[in-house]
PDB file of C-alpha atoms in Angstrom:
ATOM      1  CA  UNK A   1       2.541 -34.433 -37.690  1.00  0.00           C
ATOM      2  CA  UNK A   2       2.883 -31.847 -35.328  1.00  0.00           C
ATOM      3  CA  UNK A   3       0.747 -30.563 -32.240  1.00  0.00           C
ATOM      4  CA  UNK A   4      -1.540 -27.892 -32.598  1.00  0.00           C
ATOM      5  CA  UNK A   5      -2.273 -27.491 -29.229  1.00  0.00           C
ATOM      6  CA  UNK A   6      -0.636 -24.277 -27.700  1.00  0.00           C
ATOM      7  CA  UNK A   7       1.907 -24.255 -25.186  1.00  0.00           C
ATOM      8  CA  UNK A   8       0.373 -23.363 -21.540  1.00  0.00           C
ATOM      9  CA  UNK A   9       1.945 -20.119 -19.832  1.00  0.00           C
ATOM     10  CA  UNK A  10       3.313 -19.642 -16.790  1.00  0.00           C
ATOM     11  CA  UNK A  11       3.186 -16.033 -15.087  1.00  0.00           C
ATOM     12  CA  UNK A  12       5.885 -15.416 -12.418  1.00  0.00           C
ATOM     13  CA  UNK A  13       5.016 -12.576 -10.484  1.00  0.00           C
ATOM     14  CA  UNK A  14       6.746 -10.310  -9.306  1.00  0.00           C
ATOM     15  CA  UNK A  15       7.318  -8.554  -5.788  1.00  0.00           C
ATOM     16  CA  UNK A  16       4.174  -7.167  -3.886  1.00  0.00           C
ATOM     17  CA  UNK A  17       2.212  -8.059  -6.505  1.00  0.00           C
ATOM     18  CA  UNK A  18      -0.071 -11.265  -6.833  1.00  0.00           C
ATOM     19  CA  UNK A  19      -2.103 -12.935  -9.248  1.00  0.00           C
ATOM     20  CA  UNK A  20      -5.205 -10.626  -9.191  1.00  0.00           C
ATOM     21  CA  UNK A  21      -2.449  -8.133 -11.168  1.00  0.00           C
ATOM     22  CA  UNK A  22      -2.658 -10.803 -13.723  1.00  0.00           C
ATOM     23  CA  UNK A  23      -5.924 -12.059 -14.384  1.00  0.00           C
ATOM     24  CA  UNK A  24      -6.172  -9.185 -17.092  1.00  0.00           C
ATOM     25  CA  UNK A  25      -3.628 -10.667 -19.234  1.00  0.00           C
ATOM     26  CA  UNK A  26      -4.585 -14.309 -18.335  1.00  0.00           C
ATOM     27  CA  UNK A  27      -7.952 -14.066 -19.793  1.00  0.00           C
ATOM     28  CA  UNK A  28      -6.845 -12.755 -22.542  1.00  0.00           C
ATOM     29  CA  UNK A  29      -4.276 -15.378 -23.264  1.00  0.00           C
ATOM     30  CA  UNK A  30      -7.061 -17.957 -22.117  1.00  0.00           C
ATOM     31  CA  UNK A  31      -9.281 -16.741 -24.865  1.00  0.00           C
ATOM     32  CA  UNK A  32      -7.076 -16.938 -27.287  1.00  0.00           C
ATOM     33  CA  UNK A  33      -5.882 -20.745 -26.533  1.00  0.00           C
ATOM     34  CA  UNK A  34      -2.782 -20.547 -24.394  1.00  0.00           C
ATOM     35  CA  UNK A  35      -3.631 -22.288 -20.941  1.00  0.00           C
ATOM     36  CA  UNK A  36      -2.431 -19.731 -18.475  1.00  0.00           C
ATOM     37  CA  UNK A  37      -1.369 -19.604 -14.596  1.00  0.00           C
ATOM     38  CA  UNK A  38      -0.055 -17.741 -12.141  1.00  0.00           C
ATOM     39  CA  UNK A  39       0.724 -19.263  -8.634  1.00  0.00           C
ATOM     40  CA  UNK A  40       0.363 -16.889  -5.347  1.00  0.00           C
ATOM     41  CA  UNK A  41       4.602 -16.367  -4.412  1.00  0.00           C
ATOM     42  CA  UNK A  42       4.648 -17.404  -0.509  1.00  0.00           C
ATOM     43  CA  UNK A  43       6.552 -14.686   0.274  1.00  0.00           C
ATOM     44  CA  UNK A  44       4.596 -11.644  -0.480  1.00  0.00           C
ATOM     45  CA  UNK A  45       3.012 -10.379   3.013  1.00  0.00           C
ATOM     46  CA  UNK A  46       4.802 -12.602   4.475  1.00  0.00           C
ATOM     47  CA  UNK A  47       7.840 -11.971   7.252  1.00  0.00           C
ATOM     48  CA  UNK A  48      11.123 -13.016   7.085  1.00  0.00           C
ATOM     49  CA  UNK A  49      12.959 -15.577   6.926  1.00  0.00           C
ATOM     50  CA  UNK A  50      10.701 -16.386   3.920  1.00  0.00           C
ATOM     51  CA  UNK A  51      11.796 -15.842   0.926  1.00  0.00           C
ATOM     52  CA  UNK A  52      13.413 -16.523  -2.560  1.00  0.00           C
ATOM     53  CA  UNK A  53      13.804 -19.781  -1.673  1.00  0.00           C
ATOM     54  CA  UNK A  54      10.410 -20.981  -1.272  1.00  0.00           C
ATOM     55  CA  UNK A  55       9.259 -18.627  -3.963  1.00  0.00           C
ATOM     56  CA  UNK A  56      11.356 -20.705  -5.810  1.00  0.00           C
ATOM     57  CA  UNK A  57       9.807 -23.857  -4.635  1.00  0.00           C
ATOM     58  CA  UNK A  58       5.845 -22.379  -5.841  1.00  0.00           C
ATOM     59  CA  UNK A  59       7.539 -22.015  -9.354  1.00  0.00           C
ATOM     60  CA  UNK A  60       9.420 -25.437  -8.955  1.00  0.00           C
ATOM     61  CA  UNK A  61       5.966 -27.241  -7.987  1.00  0.00           C
ATOM     62  CA  UNK A  62       3.572 -25.926 -10.536  1.00  0.00           C
ATOM     63  CA  UNK A  63       6.495 -26.662 -12.826  1.00  0.00           C
ATOM     64  CA  UNK A  64       6.255 -30.722 -12.134  1.00  0.00           C
ATOM     65  CA  UNK A  65       1.928 -29.910 -12.325  1.00  0.00           C
ATOM     66  CA  UNK A  66       2.126 -28.706 -15.631  1.00  0.00           C
ATOM     67  CA  UNK A  67       4.891 -30.560 -17.157  1.00  0.00           C
ATOM     68  CA  UNK A  68       5.602 -33.589 -15.308  1.00  0.00           C
ATOM     69  CA  UNK A  69       2.003 -34.466 -14.228  1.00  0.00           C
ATOM     70  CA  UNK A  70      -0.016 -32.522 -16.977  1.00  0.00           C
ATOM     71  CA  UNK A  71       3.256 -33.502 -20.138  1.00  0.00           C
ATOM     72  CA  UNK A  72       2.965 -29.699 -21.290  1.00  0.00           C
ATOM     73  CA  UNK A  73       4.690 -27.798 -23.123  1.00  0.00           C
ATOM     74  CA  UNK A  74       5.462 -24.498 -21.289  1.00  0.00           C
ATOM     75  CA  UNK A  75       6.162 -20.684 -21.660  1.00  0.00           C
ATOM     76  CA  UNK A  76       7.202 -18.987 -18.746  1.00  0.00           C
ATOM     77  CA  UNK A  77       7.078 -15.236 -18.553  1.00  0.00           C
ATOM     78  CA  UNK A  78       8.756 -13.784 -15.500  1.00  0.00           C
ATOM     79  CA  UNK A  79       8.038  -9.960 -14.647  1.00  0.00           C
ATOM     80  CA  UNK A  80      10.448  -7.654 -12.545  1.00  0.00           C
ATOM     81  CA  UNK A  81      11.904  -9.683  -9.200  1.00  0.00           C
ATOM     82  CA  UNK A  82      10.001 -12.889 -11.001  1.00  0.00           C
ATOM     83  CA  UNK A  83      13.248 -12.707 -13.186  1.00  0.00           C
ATOM     84  CA  UNK A  84      15.420 -13.783 -10.153  1.00  0.00           C
ATOM     85  CA  UNK A  85      12.419 -16.379  -9.004  1.00  0.00           C
ATOM     86  CA  UNK A  86      12.537 -17.823 -12.404  1.00  0.00           C
ATOM     87  CA  UNK A  87      16.382 -17.917 -12.807  1.00  0.00           C
ATOM     88  CA  UNK A  88      16.761 -19.929  -9.176  1.00  0.00           C
ATOM     89  CA  UNK A  89      13.339 -22.106  -9.952  1.00  0.00           C
ATOM     90  CA  UNK A  90      13.878 -23.863 -13.309  1.00  0.00           C
ATOM     91  CA  UNK A  91      16.061 -26.473 -13.998  1.00  0.00           C
ATOM     92  CA  UNK A  92      17.245 -28.095 -16.352  1.00  0.00           C
ATOM     93  CA  UNK A  93      15.381 -31.300 -15.850  1.00  0.00           C
ATOM     94  CA  UNK A  94      12.191 -29.061 -16.628  1.00  0.00           C
ATOM     95  CA  UNK A  95      13.873 -28.673 -20.387  1.00  0.00           C
ATOM     96  CA  UNK A  96      11.651 -29.472 -23.451  1.00  0.00           C
ATOM     97  CA  UNK A  97      15.186 -30.694 -25.506  1.00  0.00           C
ATOM     98  CA  UNK A  98      16.225 -32.495 -22.220  1.00  0.00           C
ATOM     99  CA  UNK A  99      13.091 -34.306 -21.517  1.00  0.00           C
ATOM    100  CA  UNK A 100      12.652 -35.221 -25.529  1.00  0.00           C
ATOM    101  CA  UNK A 101      16.040 -36.765 -25.523  1.00  0.00           C
ATOM    102  CA  UNK A 102      14.705 -38.867 -22.521  1.00  0.00           C
ATOM    103  CA  UNK A 103      11.390 -39.964 -24.608  1.00  0.00           C
ATOM    104  CA  UNK A 104       9.005 -37.411 -21.894  1.00  0.00           C
ATOM    105  CA  UNK A 105       6.347 -35.447 -23.165  1.00  0.00           C
ATOM    106  CA  UNK A 106       6.117 -31.684 -22.195  1.00  0.00           C
ATOM    107  CA  UNK A 107       8.841 -29.397 -21.475  1.00  0.00           C
ATOM    108  CA  UNK A 108       9.836 -25.682 -21.011  1.00  0.00           C
ATOM    109  CA  UNK A 109      10.269 -24.251 -24.286  1.00  0.00           C
ATOM    110  CA  UNK A 110      11.359 -20.925 -23.652  1.00  0.00           C
ATOM    111  CA  UNK A 111      12.015 -18.506 -20.263  1.00  0.00           C
ATOM    112  CA  UNK A 112      10.538 -14.726 -21.631  1.00  0.00           C
ATOM    113  CA  UNK A 113      11.567 -11.833 -19.082  1.00  0.00           C
ATOM    114  CA  UNK A 114       9.731  -9.138 -19.047  1.00  0.00           C
ATOM    115  CA  UNK A 115      11.461  -6.211 -17.619  1.00  0.00           C
ATOM    116  CA  UNK A 116      12.698  -8.589 -15.321  1.00  0.00           C
ATOM    117  CA  UNK A 117      15.550  -9.258 -13.558  1.00  0.00           C
ATOM    118  CA  UNK A 118      18.444 -10.783 -15.142  1.00  0.00           C
ATOM    119  CA  UNK A 119      21.337 -11.600 -13.598  1.00  0.00           C
ATOM    120  CA  UNK A 120      24.462 -13.332 -12.967  1.00  0.00           C
ATOM    121  CA  UNK A 121      25.019 -16.313 -10.734  1.00  0.00           C
ATOM    122  CA  UNK A 122      25.612 -15.508  -7.304  1.00  0.00           C
ATOM    123  CA  UNK A 123      23.868 -11.662  -7.649  1.00  0.00           C
ATOM    124  CA  UNK A 124      20.652 -10.646  -6.416  1.00  0.00           C
ATOM    125  CA  UNK A 125      18.123  -8.108  -7.076  1.00  0.00           C
ATOM    126  CA  UNK A 126      20.168  -5.597  -4.718  1.00  0.00           C
ATOM    127  CA  UNK A 127      23.337  -6.226  -6.830  1.00  0.00           C
ATOM    128  CA  UNK A 128      21.658  -4.846  -9.692  1.00  0.00           C
ATOM    129  CA  UNK A 129      21.275  -1.591  -7.443  1.00  0.00           C
ATOM    130  CA  UNK A 130      24.733  -1.469  -6.414  1.00  0.00           C
ATOM    131  CA  UNK A 131      24.504  -4.327  -3.600  1.00  0.00           C
ATOM    132  CA  UNK A 132      21.911  -2.934  -1.297  1.00  0.00           C
ATOM    133  CA  UNK A 133      18.089  -1.894  -1.992  1.00  0.00           C
ATOM    134  CA  UNK A 134      17.649   1.339  -3.424  1.00  0.00           C
ATOM    135  CA  UNK A 135      16.280   4.697  -1.314  1.00  0.00           C
ATOM    136  CA  UNK A 136      12.665   4.303  -3.129  1.00  0.00           C
ATOM    137  CA  UNK A 137      12.408   0.800  -1.812  1.00  0.00           C
ATOM    138  CA  UNK A 138      13.185   1.208   2.353  1.00  0.00           C
ATOM    139  CA  UNK A 139      13.131  -1.470   4.640  1.00  0.00           C
ATOM    140  CA  UNK A 140      11.116  -1.499   8.302  1.00  0.00           C
ATOM    141  CA  UNK A 141      11.492  -2.526  11.346  1.00  0.00           C
ATOM    142  CA  UNK A 142      10.556  -5.766  10.726  1.00  0.00           C
ATOM    143  CA  UNK A 143      12.657  -6.726   7.889  1.00  0.00           C
ATOM    144  CA  UNK A 144       9.898  -5.727   5.116  1.00  0.00           C
ATOM    145  CA  UNK A 145       9.801  -3.703   2.371  1.00  0.00           C
ATOM    146  CA  UNK A 146       7.492  -1.487  -0.168  1.00  0.00           C
ATOM    147  CA  UNK A 147       8.011   0.313  -3.505  1.00  0.00           C
ATOM    148  CA  UNK A 148       8.099   3.915  -2.583  1.00  0.00           C
ATOM    149  CA  UNK A 149       5.597   6.215  -5.236  1.00  0.00           C
ATOM    150  CA  UNK A 150       4.101   3.151  -6.895  1.00  0.00           C
ATOM    151  CA  UNK A 151       1.024   4.764  -8.822  1.00  0.00           C
ATOM    152  CA  UNK A 152       4.590   6.799 -10.954  1.00  0.00           C
ATOM    153  CA  UNK A 153       6.980   3.739 -10.710  1.00  0.00           C
ATOM    154  CA  UNK A 154       4.562   0.316 -11.677  1.00  0.00           C
ATOM    155  CA  UNK A 155       1.455   1.883 -13.438  1.00  0.00           C
ATOM    156  CA  UNK A 156       2.292   5.092 -15.367  1.00  0.00           C
ATOM    157  CA  UNK A 157       0.580   3.970 -18.177  1.00  0.00           C
ATOM    158  CA  UNK A 158      -2.356   3.848 -16.825  1.00  0.00           C
ATOM    159  CA  UNK A 159      -5.196   5.959 -16.007  1.00  0.00           C
ATOM    160  CA  UNK A 160      -5.537   7.410 -12.395  1.00  0.00           C
ATOM    161  CA  UNK A 161      -8.086   5.168 -11.554  1.00  0.00           C
ATOM    162  CA  UNK A 162      -6.206   2.308 -12.342  1.00  0.00           C
ATOM    163  CA  UNK A 163      -3.211   3.018 -10.882  1.00  0.00           C
ATOM    164  CA  UNK A 164      -5.259   3.409  -7.546  1.00  0.00           C
ATOM    165  CA  UNK A 165      -6.698  -0.151  -7.853  1.00  0.00           C
ATOM    166  CA  UNK A 166      -3.425  -1.632  -8.471  1.00  0.00           C
ATOM    167  CA  UNK A 167      -1.753  -0.214  -6.186  1.00  0.00           C
ATOM    168  CA  UNK A 168      -4.304  -1.377  -3.570  1.00  0.00           C
ATOM    169  CA  UNK A 169      -3.821  -4.599  -4.254  1.00  0.00           C
ATOM    170  CA  UNK A 170       0.330  -4.525  -3.602  1.00  0.00           C
ATOM    171  CA  UNK A 171       1.492  -6.326  -0.340  1.00  0.00           C
ATOM    172  CA  UNK A 172       4.801  -5.761   1.695  1.00  0.00           C
ATOM    173  CA  UNK A 173       7.476  -8.410   0.994  1.00  0.00           C
ATOM    174  CA  UNK A 174      10.696  -9.717   3.080  1.00  0.00           C
ATOM    175  CA  UNK A 175      13.697  -7.717   1.605  1.00  0.00           C
ATOM    176  CA  UNK A 176      15.702 -10.697   1.919  1.00  0.00           C
ATOM    177  CA  UNK A 177      13.779 -12.544  -0.978  1.00  0.00           C
ATOM    178  CA  UNK A 178      15.713  -9.077  -2.812  1.00  0.00           C
ATOM    179  CA  UNK A 179      18.925  -9.636  -1.435  1.00  0.00           C
ATOM    180  CA  UNK A 180      19.178 -13.438  -1.512  1.00  0.00           C
ATOM    181  CA  UNK A 181      22.250 -14.580  -4.499  1.00  0.00           C
ATOM    182  CA  UNK A 182      21.032 -16.828  -6.705  1.00  0.00           C
ATOM    183  CA  UNK A 183      22.781 -19.891  -6.711  1.00  0.00           C
ATOM    184  CA  UNK A 184      21.428 -21.409 -10.517  1.00  0.00           C
ATOM    185  CA  UNK A 185      20.817 -19.981 -13.991  1.00  0.00           C
ATOM    186  CA  UNK A 186      18.028 -21.323 -15.568  1.00  0.00           C
ATOM    187  CA  UNK A 187      18.762 -19.336 -18.847  1.00  0.00           C
ATOM    188  CA  UNK A 188      21.822 -21.623 -19.107  1.00  0.00           C
ATOM    189  CA  UNK A 189      19.353 -24.326 -20.035  1.00  0.00           C
ATOM    190  CA  UNK A 190      16.665 -22.880 -21.561  1.00  0.00           C
ATOM    191  CA  UNK A 191      15.963 -20.301 -24.757  1.00  0.00           C
ATOM    192  CA  UNK A 192      15.543 -16.912 -23.683  1.00  0.00           C
ATOM    193  CA  UNK A 193      14.201 -13.896 -25.088  1.00  0.00           C
ATOM    194  CA  UNK A 194      13.552 -10.075 -23.066  1.00  0.00           C
ATOM    195  CA  UNK A 195      10.940  -8.019 -23.410  1.00  0.00           C
ATOM    196  CA  UNK A 196      12.417  -4.264 -22.927  1.00  0.00           C
ATOM    197  CA  UNK A 197       9.921  -1.863 -21.744  1.00  0.00           C
ATOM    198  CA  UNK A 198      10.855   1.604 -22.936  1.00  0.00           C
ATOM    199  CA  UNK A 199       8.939   3.760 -20.225  1.00  0.00           C
ATOM    200  CA  UNK A 200       9.743   1.878 -17.516  1.00  0.00           C
ATOM    201  CA  UNK A 201       9.857   4.074 -14.192  1.00  0.00           C
ATOM    202  CA  UNK A 202      11.107   1.544 -11.742  1.00  0.00           C
ATOM    203  CA  UNK A 203      13.568  -1.077 -13.359  1.00  0.00           C
ATOM    204  CA  UNK A 204      15.000   1.792 -16.383  1.00  0.00           C
ATOM    205  CA  UNK A 205      15.494   0.809 -19.855  1.00  0.00           C
ATOM    206  CA  UNK A 206      19.072   1.118 -19.295  1.00  0.00           C
ATOM    207  CA  UNK A 207      19.184  -1.083 -16.572  1.00  0.00           C
ATOM    208  CA  UNK A 208      17.103  -3.692 -18.472  1.00  0.00           C
ATOM    209  CA  UNK A 209      19.776  -3.172 -21.931  1.00  0.00           C
ATOM    210  CA  UNK A 210      22.781  -3.514 -19.084  1.00  0.00           C
ATOM    211  CA  UNK A 211      21.650  -6.768 -17.098  1.00  0.00           C
ATOM    212  CA  UNK A 212      20.958  -8.029 -20.573  1.00  0.00           C
ATOM    213  CA  UNK A 213      24.350  -7.393 -21.833  1.00  0.00           C
ATOM    214  CA  UNK A 214      26.152  -8.654 -19.196  1.00  0.00           C
ATOM    215  CA  UNK A 215      24.728 -11.971 -18.539  1.00  0.00           C
ATOM    216  CA  UNK A 216      24.918 -12.662 -22.456  1.00  0.00           C
ATOM    217  CA  UNK A 217      28.960 -11.503 -22.289  1.00  0.00           C
ATOM    218  CA  UNK A 218      29.690 -13.520 -19.490  1.00  0.00           C
ATOM    219  CA  UNK A 219      28.001 -16.372 -20.699  1.00  0.00           C
ATOM    220  CA  UNK A 220      28.051 -16.359 -24.156  1.00  0.00           C
ATOM    221  CA  UNK A 221      24.142 -17.061 -24.241  1.00  0.00           C
ATOM    222  CA  UNK A 222      22.013 -15.610 -26.598  1.00  0.00           C
ATOM    223  CA  UNK A 223      19.016 -13.285 -25.548  1.00  0.00           C
ATOM    224  CA  UNK A 224      17.211 -12.657 -28.333  1.00  0.00           C
ATOM    225  CA  UNK A 225      15.081  -9.016 -27.494  1.00  0.00           C
ATOM    226  CA  UNK A 226      12.246  -7.295 -28.396  1.00  0.00           C
ATOM    227  CA  UNK A 227      11.024  -3.979 -27.483  1.00  0.00           C
ATOM    228  CA  UNK A 228       7.892  -2.391 -26.303  1.00  0.00           C
ATOM    229  CA  UNK A 229       6.432   1.372 -24.862  1.00  0.00           C
ATOM    230  CA  UNK A 230       5.141  -0.124 -21.846  1.00  0.00           C
ATOM    231  CA  UNK A 231       5.675   1.410 -18.299  1.00  0.00           C
ATOM    232  CA  UNK A 232       6.921  -1.631 -15.389  1.00  0.00           C
ATOM    233  CA  UNK A 233       3.678  -3.038 -15.996  1.00  0.00           C
ATOM    234  CA  UNK A 234       2.664  -4.592 -19.707  1.00  0.00           C
ATOM    235  CA  UNK A 235       0.639  -7.186 -18.708  1.00  0.00           C
ATOM    236  CA  UNK A 236      -2.018  -4.413 -17.616  1.00  0.00           C
ATOM    237  CA  UNK A 237      -1.249  -1.691 -20.134  1.00  0.00           C
ATOM    238  CA  UNK A 238      -0.174  -3.725 -23.344  1.00  0.00           C
ATOM    239  CA  UNK A 239      -1.394  -7.093 -22.681  1.00  0.00           C
ATOM    240  CA  UNK A 240      -1.685  -7.875 -26.944  1.00  0.00           C
ATOM    241  CA  UNK A 241       2.130  -6.704 -27.270  1.00  0.00           C
ATOM    242  CA  UNK A 242       2.824  -9.714 -24.725  1.00  0.00           C
ATOM    243  CA  UNK A 243       0.401 -12.072 -26.809  1.00  0.00           C
ATOM    244  CA  UNK A 244       2.175 -11.224 -30.159  1.00  0.00           C
ATOM    245  CA  UNK A 245       5.070 -11.869 -28.320  1.00  0.00           C
ATOM    246  CA  UNK A 246       4.617 -15.498 -27.316  1.00  0.00           C
ATOM    247  CA  UNK A 247       2.621 -16.054 -30.542  1.00  0.00           C
ATOM    248  CA  UNK A 248       6.119 -15.161 -32.425  1.00  0.00           C
ATOM    249  CA  UNK A 249       8.250 -17.178 -30.226  1.00  0.00           C
ATOM    250  CA  UNK A 250       5.756 -19.833 -30.556  1.00  0.00           C
ATOM    251  CA  UNK A 251       5.844 -19.868 -34.006  1.00  0.00           C
TER     252      UNK A 251
END
């Protein structure tokens, strides 16, 4: 008989953000029976050379706990730069299909890219913008960066009060994390869904669509897609839409 236990949901936050930004959506998921976590990535607020490698290891460590120790099924939801972390971090060994073949319980059932970077091997976040960070992500003398106009770019579909609050939670990140090429492609080993966000002013819809098309063509994988009207932070402005998507992909 099939288990009625809902999978755990692992949120992988983007640059400058932290788990506080995801508390609203995690509370919603928990209230509807989906155990949720969002580990704080070590690069946020830290000087280089800390970067992508450490962030990816953080996610692998969380999956070792959820999948290997607790033997849970897991849905991974990656946001923005979190898509790069996810792509780098999640090896085939975590796959539900791979573990089932070995007689093991638990495993990653699906990767969900939520207005997140979905890139070919050898590319970085900077590659998606033509090879370097765009002018609205300046780099200071310590090698740190922070998005300009974050209220508009990240939270344009929230109230002014919320824009100010969530902006106050942001911290600078080492630019090296966004310029390091990926050396592993998790999407080759796990089913993938991409949530397009139409009003995104940080990662425009056209760029989201271009990334999905490029990876699909270059790898021949199938990326299932869904679309919502949110800006760059649907976990704050449209958490119910994200929940409904996860309900759909988990049957």
